[in-house]
Coordinates of N, CA and C in Angstrom, one line a residue:
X89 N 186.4 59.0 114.8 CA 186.2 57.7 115.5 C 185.8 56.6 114.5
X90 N 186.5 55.2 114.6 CA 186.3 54.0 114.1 C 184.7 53.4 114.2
X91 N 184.1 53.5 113.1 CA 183.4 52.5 113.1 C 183.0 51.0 113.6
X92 N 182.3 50.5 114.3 CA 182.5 49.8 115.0 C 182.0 48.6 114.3
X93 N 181.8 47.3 114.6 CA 180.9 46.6 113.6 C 179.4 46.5 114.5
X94 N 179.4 46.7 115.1 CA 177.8 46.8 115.6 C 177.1 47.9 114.7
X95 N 178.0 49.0 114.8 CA 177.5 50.4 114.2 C 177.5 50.3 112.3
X96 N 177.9 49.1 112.3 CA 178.4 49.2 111.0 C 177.2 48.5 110.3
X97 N 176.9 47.3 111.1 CA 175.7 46.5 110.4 C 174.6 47.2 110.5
X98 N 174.1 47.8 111.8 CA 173.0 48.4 111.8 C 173.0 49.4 110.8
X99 N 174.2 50.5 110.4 CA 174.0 51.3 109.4 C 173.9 50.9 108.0
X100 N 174.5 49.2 107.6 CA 173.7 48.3 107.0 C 172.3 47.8 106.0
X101 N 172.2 47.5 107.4 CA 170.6 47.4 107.5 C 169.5 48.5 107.3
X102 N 170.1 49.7 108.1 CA 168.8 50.6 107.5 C 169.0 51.1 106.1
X103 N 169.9 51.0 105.5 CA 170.3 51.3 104.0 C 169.7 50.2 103.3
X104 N 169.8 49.0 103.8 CA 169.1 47.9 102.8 C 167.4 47.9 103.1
X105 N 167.2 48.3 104.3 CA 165.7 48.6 104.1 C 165.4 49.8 103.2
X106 N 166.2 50.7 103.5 CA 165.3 52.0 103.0 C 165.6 51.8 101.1
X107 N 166.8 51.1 100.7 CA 166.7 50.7 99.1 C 165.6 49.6 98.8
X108 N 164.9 48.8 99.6 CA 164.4 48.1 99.3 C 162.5 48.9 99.2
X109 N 163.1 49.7 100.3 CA 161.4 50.8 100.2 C 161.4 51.2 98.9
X110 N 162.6 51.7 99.0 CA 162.2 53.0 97.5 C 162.1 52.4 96.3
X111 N 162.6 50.7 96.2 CA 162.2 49.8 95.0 C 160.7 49.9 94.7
X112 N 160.1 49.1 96.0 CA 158.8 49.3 96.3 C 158.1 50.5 96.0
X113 N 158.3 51.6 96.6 CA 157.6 52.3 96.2 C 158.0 53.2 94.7
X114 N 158.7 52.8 94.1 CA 159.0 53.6 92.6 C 158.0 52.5 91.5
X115 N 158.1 51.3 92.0 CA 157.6 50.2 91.0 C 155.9 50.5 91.1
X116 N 155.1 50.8 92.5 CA 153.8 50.6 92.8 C 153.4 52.2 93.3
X117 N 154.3 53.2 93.6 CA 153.9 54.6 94.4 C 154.0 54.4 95.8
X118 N 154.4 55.5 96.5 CA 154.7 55.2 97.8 C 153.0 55.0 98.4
X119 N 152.1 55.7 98.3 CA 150.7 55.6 98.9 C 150.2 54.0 99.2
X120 N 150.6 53.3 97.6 CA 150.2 51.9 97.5 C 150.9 50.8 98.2
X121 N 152.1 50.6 98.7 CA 153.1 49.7 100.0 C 153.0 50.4 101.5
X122 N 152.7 49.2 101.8 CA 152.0 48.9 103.2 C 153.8 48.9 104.3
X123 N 153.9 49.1 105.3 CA 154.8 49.2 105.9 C 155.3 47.6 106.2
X124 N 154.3 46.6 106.4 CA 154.8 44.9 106.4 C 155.0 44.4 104.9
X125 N 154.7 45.4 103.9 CA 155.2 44.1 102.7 C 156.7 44.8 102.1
X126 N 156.4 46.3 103.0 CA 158.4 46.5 103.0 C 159.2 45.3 104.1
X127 N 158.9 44.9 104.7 CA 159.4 44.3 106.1 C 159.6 42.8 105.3
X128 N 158.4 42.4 104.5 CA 158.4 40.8 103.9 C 159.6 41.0 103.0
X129 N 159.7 42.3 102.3 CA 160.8 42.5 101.1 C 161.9 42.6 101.2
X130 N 162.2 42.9 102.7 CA 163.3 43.5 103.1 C 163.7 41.8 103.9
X131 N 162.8 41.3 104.4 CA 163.0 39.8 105.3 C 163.8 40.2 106.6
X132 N 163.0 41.7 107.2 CA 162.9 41.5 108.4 C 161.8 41.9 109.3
X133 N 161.5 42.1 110.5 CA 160.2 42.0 111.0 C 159.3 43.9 110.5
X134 N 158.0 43.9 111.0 CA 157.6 45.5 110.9 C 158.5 46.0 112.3
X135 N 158.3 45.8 113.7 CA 159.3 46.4 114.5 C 160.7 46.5 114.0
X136 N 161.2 45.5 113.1 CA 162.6 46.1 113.1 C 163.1 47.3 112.4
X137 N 161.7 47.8 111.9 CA 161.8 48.8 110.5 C 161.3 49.9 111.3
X138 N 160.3 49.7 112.2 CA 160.3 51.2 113.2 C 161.3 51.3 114.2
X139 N 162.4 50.0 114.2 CA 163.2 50.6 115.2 C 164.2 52.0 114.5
X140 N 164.2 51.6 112.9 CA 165.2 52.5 112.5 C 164.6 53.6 111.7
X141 N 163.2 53.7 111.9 CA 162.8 54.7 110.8 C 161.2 55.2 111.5
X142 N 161.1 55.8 111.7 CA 159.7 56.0 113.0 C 158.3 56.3 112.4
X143 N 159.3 56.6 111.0 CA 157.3 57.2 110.0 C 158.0 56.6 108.5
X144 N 157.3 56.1 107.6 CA 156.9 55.8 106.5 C 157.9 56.8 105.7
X145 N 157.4 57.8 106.0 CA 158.6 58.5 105.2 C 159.9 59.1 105.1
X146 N 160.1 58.4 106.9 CA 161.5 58.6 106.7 C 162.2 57.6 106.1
X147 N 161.4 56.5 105.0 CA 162.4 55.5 104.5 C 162.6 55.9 103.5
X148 N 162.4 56.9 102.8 CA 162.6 58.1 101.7 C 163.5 59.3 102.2
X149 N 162.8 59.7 103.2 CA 163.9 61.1 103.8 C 164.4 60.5 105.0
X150 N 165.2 60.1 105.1 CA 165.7 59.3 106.5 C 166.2 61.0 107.1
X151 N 165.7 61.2 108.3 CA 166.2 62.6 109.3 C 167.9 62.6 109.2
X152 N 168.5 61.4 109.3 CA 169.7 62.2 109.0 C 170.3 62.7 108.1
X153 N 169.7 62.3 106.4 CA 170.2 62.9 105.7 C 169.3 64.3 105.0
X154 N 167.8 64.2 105.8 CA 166.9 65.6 105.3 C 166.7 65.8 106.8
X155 N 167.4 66.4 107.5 CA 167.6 67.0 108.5 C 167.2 68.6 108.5
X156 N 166.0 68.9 109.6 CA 165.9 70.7 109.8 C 166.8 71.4 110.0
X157 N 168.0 70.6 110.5 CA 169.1 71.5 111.4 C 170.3 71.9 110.1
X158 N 170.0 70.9 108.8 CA 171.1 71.0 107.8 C 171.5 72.4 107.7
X159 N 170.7 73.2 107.5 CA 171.3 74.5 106.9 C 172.0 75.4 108.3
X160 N 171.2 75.3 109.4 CA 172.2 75.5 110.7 C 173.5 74.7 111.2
X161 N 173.7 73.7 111.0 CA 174.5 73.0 110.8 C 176.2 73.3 110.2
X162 N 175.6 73.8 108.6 CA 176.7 74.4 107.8 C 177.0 75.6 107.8
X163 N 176.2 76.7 109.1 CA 176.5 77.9 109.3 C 177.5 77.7 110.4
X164 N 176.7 76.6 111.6 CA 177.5 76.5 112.8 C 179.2 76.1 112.7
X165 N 179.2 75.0 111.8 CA 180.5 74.5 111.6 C 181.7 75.5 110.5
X166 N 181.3 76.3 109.7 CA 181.9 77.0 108.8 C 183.3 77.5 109.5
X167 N 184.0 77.6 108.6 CA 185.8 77.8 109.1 C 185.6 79.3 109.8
X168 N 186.5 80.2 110.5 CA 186.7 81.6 110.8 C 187.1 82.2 109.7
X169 N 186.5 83.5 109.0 CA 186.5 84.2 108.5 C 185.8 83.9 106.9
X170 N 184.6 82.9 107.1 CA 184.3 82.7 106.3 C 182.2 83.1 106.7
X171 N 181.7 83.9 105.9 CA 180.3 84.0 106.4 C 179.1 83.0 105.8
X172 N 177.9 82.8 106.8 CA 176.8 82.1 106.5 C 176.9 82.0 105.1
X173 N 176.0 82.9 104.3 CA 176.2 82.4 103.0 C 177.0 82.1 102.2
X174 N 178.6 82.4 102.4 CA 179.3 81.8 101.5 C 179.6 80.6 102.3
X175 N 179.1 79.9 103.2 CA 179.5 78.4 103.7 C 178.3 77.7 103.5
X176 N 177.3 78.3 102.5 CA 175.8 77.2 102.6 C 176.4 77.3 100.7
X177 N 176.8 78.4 99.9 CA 177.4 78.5 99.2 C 178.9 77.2 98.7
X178 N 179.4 77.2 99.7 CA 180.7 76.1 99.3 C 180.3 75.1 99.3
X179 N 179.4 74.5 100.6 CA 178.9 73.4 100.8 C 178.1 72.6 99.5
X180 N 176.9 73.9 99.2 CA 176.1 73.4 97.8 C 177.2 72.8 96.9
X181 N 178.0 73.8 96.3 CA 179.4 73.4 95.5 C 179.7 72.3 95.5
X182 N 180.4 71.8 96.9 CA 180.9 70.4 97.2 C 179.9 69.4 96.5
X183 N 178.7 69.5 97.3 CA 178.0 68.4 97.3 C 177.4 68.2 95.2
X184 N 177.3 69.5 95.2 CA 177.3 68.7 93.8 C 178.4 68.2 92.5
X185 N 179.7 69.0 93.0 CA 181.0 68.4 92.1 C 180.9 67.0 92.7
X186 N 180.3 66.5 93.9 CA 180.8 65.0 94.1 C 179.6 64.1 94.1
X187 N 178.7 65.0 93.5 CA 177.7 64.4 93.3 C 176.6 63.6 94.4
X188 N 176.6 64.5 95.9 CA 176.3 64.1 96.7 C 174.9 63.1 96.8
X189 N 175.0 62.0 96.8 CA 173.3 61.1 97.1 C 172.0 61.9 97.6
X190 N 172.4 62.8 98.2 CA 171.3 63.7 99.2 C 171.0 64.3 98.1
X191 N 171.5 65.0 97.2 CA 170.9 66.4 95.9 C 170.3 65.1 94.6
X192 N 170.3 64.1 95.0 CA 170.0 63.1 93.8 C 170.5 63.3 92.1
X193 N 171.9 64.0 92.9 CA 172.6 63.7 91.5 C 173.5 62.4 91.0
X194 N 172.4 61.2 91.1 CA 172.8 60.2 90.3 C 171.6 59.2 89.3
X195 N 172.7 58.6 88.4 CA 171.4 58.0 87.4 C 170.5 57.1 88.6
X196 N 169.2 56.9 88.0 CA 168.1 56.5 88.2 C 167.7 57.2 89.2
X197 N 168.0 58.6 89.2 CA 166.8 59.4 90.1 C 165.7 60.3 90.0
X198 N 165.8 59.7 88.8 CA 164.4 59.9 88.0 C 163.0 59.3 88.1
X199 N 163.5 58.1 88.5 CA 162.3 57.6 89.0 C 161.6 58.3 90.0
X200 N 162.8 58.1 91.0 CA 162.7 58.2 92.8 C 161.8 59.6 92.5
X201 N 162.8 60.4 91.9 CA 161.9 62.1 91.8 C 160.5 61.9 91.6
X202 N 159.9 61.4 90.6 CA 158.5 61.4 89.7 C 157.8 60.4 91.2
X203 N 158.1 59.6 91.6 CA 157.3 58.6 93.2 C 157.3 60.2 93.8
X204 N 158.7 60.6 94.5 CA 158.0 61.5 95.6 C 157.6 62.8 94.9
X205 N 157.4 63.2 93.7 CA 156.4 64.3 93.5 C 155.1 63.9 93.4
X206 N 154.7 62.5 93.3 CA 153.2 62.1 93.3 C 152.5 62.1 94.0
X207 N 153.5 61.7 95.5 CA 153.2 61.6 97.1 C 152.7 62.8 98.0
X208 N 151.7 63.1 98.0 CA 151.2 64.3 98.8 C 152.2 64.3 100.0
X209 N 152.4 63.4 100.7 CA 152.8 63.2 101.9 C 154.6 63.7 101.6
X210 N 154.7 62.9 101.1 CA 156.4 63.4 100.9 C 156.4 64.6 100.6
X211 N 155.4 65.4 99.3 CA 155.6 67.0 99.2 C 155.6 67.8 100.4
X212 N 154.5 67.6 101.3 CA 154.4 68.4 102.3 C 155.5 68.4 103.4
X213 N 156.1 66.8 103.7 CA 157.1 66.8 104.2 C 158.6 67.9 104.0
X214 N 158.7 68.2 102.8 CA 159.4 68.2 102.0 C 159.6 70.3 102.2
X215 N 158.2 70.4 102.4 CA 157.5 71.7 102.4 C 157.9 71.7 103.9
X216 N 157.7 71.2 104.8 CA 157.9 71.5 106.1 C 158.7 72.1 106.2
X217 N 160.0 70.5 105.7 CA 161.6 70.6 105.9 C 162.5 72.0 105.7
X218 N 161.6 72.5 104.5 CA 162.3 73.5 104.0 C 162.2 74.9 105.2
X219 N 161.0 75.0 105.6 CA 160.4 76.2 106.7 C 160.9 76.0 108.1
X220 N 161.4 74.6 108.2 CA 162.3 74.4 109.7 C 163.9 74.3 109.5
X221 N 164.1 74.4 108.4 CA 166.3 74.7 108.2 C 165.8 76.0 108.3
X222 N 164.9 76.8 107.7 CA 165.2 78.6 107.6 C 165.2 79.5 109.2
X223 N 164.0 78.4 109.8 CA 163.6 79.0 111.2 C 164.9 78.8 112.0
X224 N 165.8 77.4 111.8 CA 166.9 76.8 112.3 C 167.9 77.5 112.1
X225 N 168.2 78.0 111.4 CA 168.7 79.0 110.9 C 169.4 80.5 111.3
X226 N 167.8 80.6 111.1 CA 167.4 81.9 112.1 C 167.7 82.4 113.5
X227 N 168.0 81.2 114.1 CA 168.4 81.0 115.8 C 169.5 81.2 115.5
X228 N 169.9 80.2 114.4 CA 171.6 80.6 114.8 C 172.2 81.7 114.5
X229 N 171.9 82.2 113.3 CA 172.4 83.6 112.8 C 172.0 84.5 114.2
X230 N 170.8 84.9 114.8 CA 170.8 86.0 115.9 C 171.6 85.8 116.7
X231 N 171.9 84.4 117.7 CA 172.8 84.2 119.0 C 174.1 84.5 118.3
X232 N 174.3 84.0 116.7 CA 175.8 84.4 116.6 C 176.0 86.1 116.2
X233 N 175.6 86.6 115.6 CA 175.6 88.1 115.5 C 175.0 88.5 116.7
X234 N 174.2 88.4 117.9 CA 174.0 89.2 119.2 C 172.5 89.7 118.7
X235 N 171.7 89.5 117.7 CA 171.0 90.3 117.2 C 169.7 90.7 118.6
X236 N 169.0 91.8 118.4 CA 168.5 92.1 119.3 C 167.0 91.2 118.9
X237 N 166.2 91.0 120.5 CA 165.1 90.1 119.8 C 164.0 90.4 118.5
X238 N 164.0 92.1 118.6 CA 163.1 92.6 117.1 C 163.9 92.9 116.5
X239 N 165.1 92.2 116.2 CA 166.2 92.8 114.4 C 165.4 91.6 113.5
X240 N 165.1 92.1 112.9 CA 164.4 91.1 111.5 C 165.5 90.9 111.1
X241 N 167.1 91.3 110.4 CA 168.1 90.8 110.1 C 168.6 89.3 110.0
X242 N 168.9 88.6 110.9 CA 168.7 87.4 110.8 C 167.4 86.2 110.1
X243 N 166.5 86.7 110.1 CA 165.2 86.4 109.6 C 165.3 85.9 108.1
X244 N 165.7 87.3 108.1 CA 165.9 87.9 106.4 C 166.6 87.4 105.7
X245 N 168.0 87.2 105.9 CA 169.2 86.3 105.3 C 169.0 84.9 105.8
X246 N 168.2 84.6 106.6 CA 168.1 82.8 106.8 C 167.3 82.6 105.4
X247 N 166.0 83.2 105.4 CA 165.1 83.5 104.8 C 165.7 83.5 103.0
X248 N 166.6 84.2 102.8 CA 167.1 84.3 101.4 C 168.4 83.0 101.1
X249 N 168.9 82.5 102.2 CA 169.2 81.3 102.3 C 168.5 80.3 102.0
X250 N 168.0 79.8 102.4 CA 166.8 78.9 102.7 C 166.0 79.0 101.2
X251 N 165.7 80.1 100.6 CA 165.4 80.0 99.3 C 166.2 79.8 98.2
X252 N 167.8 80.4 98.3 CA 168.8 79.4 97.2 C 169.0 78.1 97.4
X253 N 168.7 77.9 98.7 CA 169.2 76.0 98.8 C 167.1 75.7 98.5
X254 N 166.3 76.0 98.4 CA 165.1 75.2 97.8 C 165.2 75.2 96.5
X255 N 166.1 76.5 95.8 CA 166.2 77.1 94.6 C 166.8 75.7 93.9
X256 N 168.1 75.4 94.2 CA 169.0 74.6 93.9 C 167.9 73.1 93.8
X257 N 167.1 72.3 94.9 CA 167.2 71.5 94.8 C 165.7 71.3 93.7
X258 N 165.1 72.8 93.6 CA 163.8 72.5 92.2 C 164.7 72.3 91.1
X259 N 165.5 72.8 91.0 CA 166.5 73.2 89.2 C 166.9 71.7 89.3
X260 N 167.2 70.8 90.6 CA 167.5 69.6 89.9 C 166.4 68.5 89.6
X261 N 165.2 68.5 90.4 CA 164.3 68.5 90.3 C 163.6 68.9 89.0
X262 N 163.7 69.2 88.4 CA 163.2 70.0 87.1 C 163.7 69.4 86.1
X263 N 165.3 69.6 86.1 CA 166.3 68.9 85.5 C 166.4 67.6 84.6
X264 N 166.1 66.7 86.4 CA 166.0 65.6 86.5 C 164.8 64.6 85.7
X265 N 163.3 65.5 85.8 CA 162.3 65.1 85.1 C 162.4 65.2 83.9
X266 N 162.9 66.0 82.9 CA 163.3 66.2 82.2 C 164.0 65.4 81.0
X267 N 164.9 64.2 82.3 CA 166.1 63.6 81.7 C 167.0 63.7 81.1
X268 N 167.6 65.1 81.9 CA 168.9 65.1 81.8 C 169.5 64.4 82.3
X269 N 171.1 64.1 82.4 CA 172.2 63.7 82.6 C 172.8 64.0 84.0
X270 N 172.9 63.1 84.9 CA 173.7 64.1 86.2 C 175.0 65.0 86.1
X271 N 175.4 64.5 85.1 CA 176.7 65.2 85.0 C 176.1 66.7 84.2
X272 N 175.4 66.7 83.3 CA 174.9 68.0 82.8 C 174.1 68.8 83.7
X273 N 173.7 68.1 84.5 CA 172.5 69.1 85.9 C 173.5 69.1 86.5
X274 N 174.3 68.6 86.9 CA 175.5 69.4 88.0 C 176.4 70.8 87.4
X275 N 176.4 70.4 85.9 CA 177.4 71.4 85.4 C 176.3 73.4 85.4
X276 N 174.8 72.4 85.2 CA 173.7 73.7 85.3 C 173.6 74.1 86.5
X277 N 173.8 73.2 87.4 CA 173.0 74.0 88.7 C 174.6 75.1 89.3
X278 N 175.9 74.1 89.3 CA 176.8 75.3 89.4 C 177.1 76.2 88.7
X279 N 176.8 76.7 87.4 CA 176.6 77.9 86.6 C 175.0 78.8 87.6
X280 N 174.1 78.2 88.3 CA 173.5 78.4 88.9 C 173.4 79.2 90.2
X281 N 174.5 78.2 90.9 CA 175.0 79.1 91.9 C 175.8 80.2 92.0
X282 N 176.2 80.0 90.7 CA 177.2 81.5 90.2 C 176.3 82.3 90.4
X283 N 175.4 82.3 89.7 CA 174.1 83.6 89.3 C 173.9 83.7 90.2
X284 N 173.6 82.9 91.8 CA 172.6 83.5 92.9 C 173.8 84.4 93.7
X285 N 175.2 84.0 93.6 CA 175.9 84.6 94.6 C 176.2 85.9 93.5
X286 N 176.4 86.0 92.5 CA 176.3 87.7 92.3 C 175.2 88.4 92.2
X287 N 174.1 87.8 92.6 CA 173.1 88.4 92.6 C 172.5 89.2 94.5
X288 N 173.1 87.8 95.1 CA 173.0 88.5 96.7 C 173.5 89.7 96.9
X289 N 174.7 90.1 96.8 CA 175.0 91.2 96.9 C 176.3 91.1 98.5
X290 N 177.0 92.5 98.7 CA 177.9 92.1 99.3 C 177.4 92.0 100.8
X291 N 175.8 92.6 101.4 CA 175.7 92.5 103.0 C 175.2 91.3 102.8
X292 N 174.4 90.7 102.5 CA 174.5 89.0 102.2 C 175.3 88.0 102.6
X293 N 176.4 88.8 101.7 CA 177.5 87.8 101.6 C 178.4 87.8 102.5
X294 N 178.6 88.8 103.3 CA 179.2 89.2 104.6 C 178.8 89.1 105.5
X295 N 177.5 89.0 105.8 CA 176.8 88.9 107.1 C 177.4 87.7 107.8
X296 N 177.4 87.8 109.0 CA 178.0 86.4 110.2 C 178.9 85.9 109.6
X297 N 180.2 86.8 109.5 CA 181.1 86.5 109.0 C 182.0 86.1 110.5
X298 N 182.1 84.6 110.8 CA 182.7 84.3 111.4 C 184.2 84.5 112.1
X299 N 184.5 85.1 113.1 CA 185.5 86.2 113.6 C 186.5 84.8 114.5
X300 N 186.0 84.1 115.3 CA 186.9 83.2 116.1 C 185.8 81.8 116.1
X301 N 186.8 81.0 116.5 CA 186.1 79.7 116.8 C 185.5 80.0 118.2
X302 N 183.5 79.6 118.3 CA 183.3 79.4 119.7 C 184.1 78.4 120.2
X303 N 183.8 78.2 122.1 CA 185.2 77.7 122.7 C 184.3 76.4 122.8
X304 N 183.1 76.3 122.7 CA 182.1 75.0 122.7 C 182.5 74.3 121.6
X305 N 183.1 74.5 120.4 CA 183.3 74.1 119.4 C 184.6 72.7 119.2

């Protein structure tokens, strides 16, 4: 579907607020900017900034791009005959050959890193995020395998999921502080993913191996 221009400015706008936050908050710390002297910087009102962002820190983690549902998401949509972990697996891939915004594989995100590791508030967020894609996860893998309600199965592989994709985004993280290069942390973290997927093993890698398209789909 075409983008509309209503849809287009408002998607806009909340981009030029949330770059103008993270100016703010990289130059002074996120703790130290007040939610109206983003609004004065940005030169629009405080409601117009909770119409598009509900908490402080979603102008850092905006929900739709650190989304709980992410890692269910890329299980639910994955092609037929392709399973859970090798489609949280391709996906990682993609997103870092193209250097996806979301993995902060681009220069100056080094700053942005060093602000939100300072930020109690963003770590914990961050800490949440990660415990609600695995649980999210977790739903989906049982209703798609049938699992019974005490198979820990599903659990377990969300669960080892959920820790290569937290895996992936410390190593850039790490990386990053460091000051490396994006182009060299992408070339490490995919040598990376190599290592985790021969290391899962083949029930891992096979599990909810998608058989047909649901008809909801």
């Amino acid at each position: 579907m075409t983008e509309g221009l209503r849809e287009r400015k408002k998607r806009q706008t909340r981009q030029r607020i949330s770059e103008v936050a993270i100016g703010l908050f990289v130059q002074r710390g996120f703790e130290h900017v007040t939610i109206a002297e983003v609004a004065a910087a940005a030169e629009v009102s405080v409601n117009t900034i909770y119409n598009y962002f509900q908490a402080k820190e979603d102008l850092v983690l905006p929900p739709d791009e650190a989304s709980p549902q992410r890692l269910a998401d890329i299980v639910r949509h994955r092609p037929v005959g392709e399973s859970a972990a090798r489609a949280v697996l391709t996906r990682l891939r993609e997103e870092v050959r193209h250097r996806d915004r979301k993995l902060g594989l681009t220069a100056g995100f080094g700053r942005v890193f060093e602000m939100m590791r300072a930020a109690p508030t963003l770590t914990a967020r961050l800490g949440d995020l990660g415990s609600q894609m695995t649980e999210a996860l977790a739903v989906v893998l049982a209703e798609e395998t049938g699992a019974a309600p005490d198979d820990l199965l599903p659990g377990v592989v969300a669960y080892q999921l959920g820790c290569l994709h937290s895996l992936v985004f410390a190593e850039i993280g790490k990386r990053t502080a460091a000051g490396e290069r994006p182009d060299a942390i992408a070339e490490a973290v995919l040598d990376l993913l190599d290592v985790i997927e021969d290391l899962l093993g083949e029930r891992i890698l096979t599990y909810a191996t998608r058989k047909d398209r649901p008809c909801s789909e």
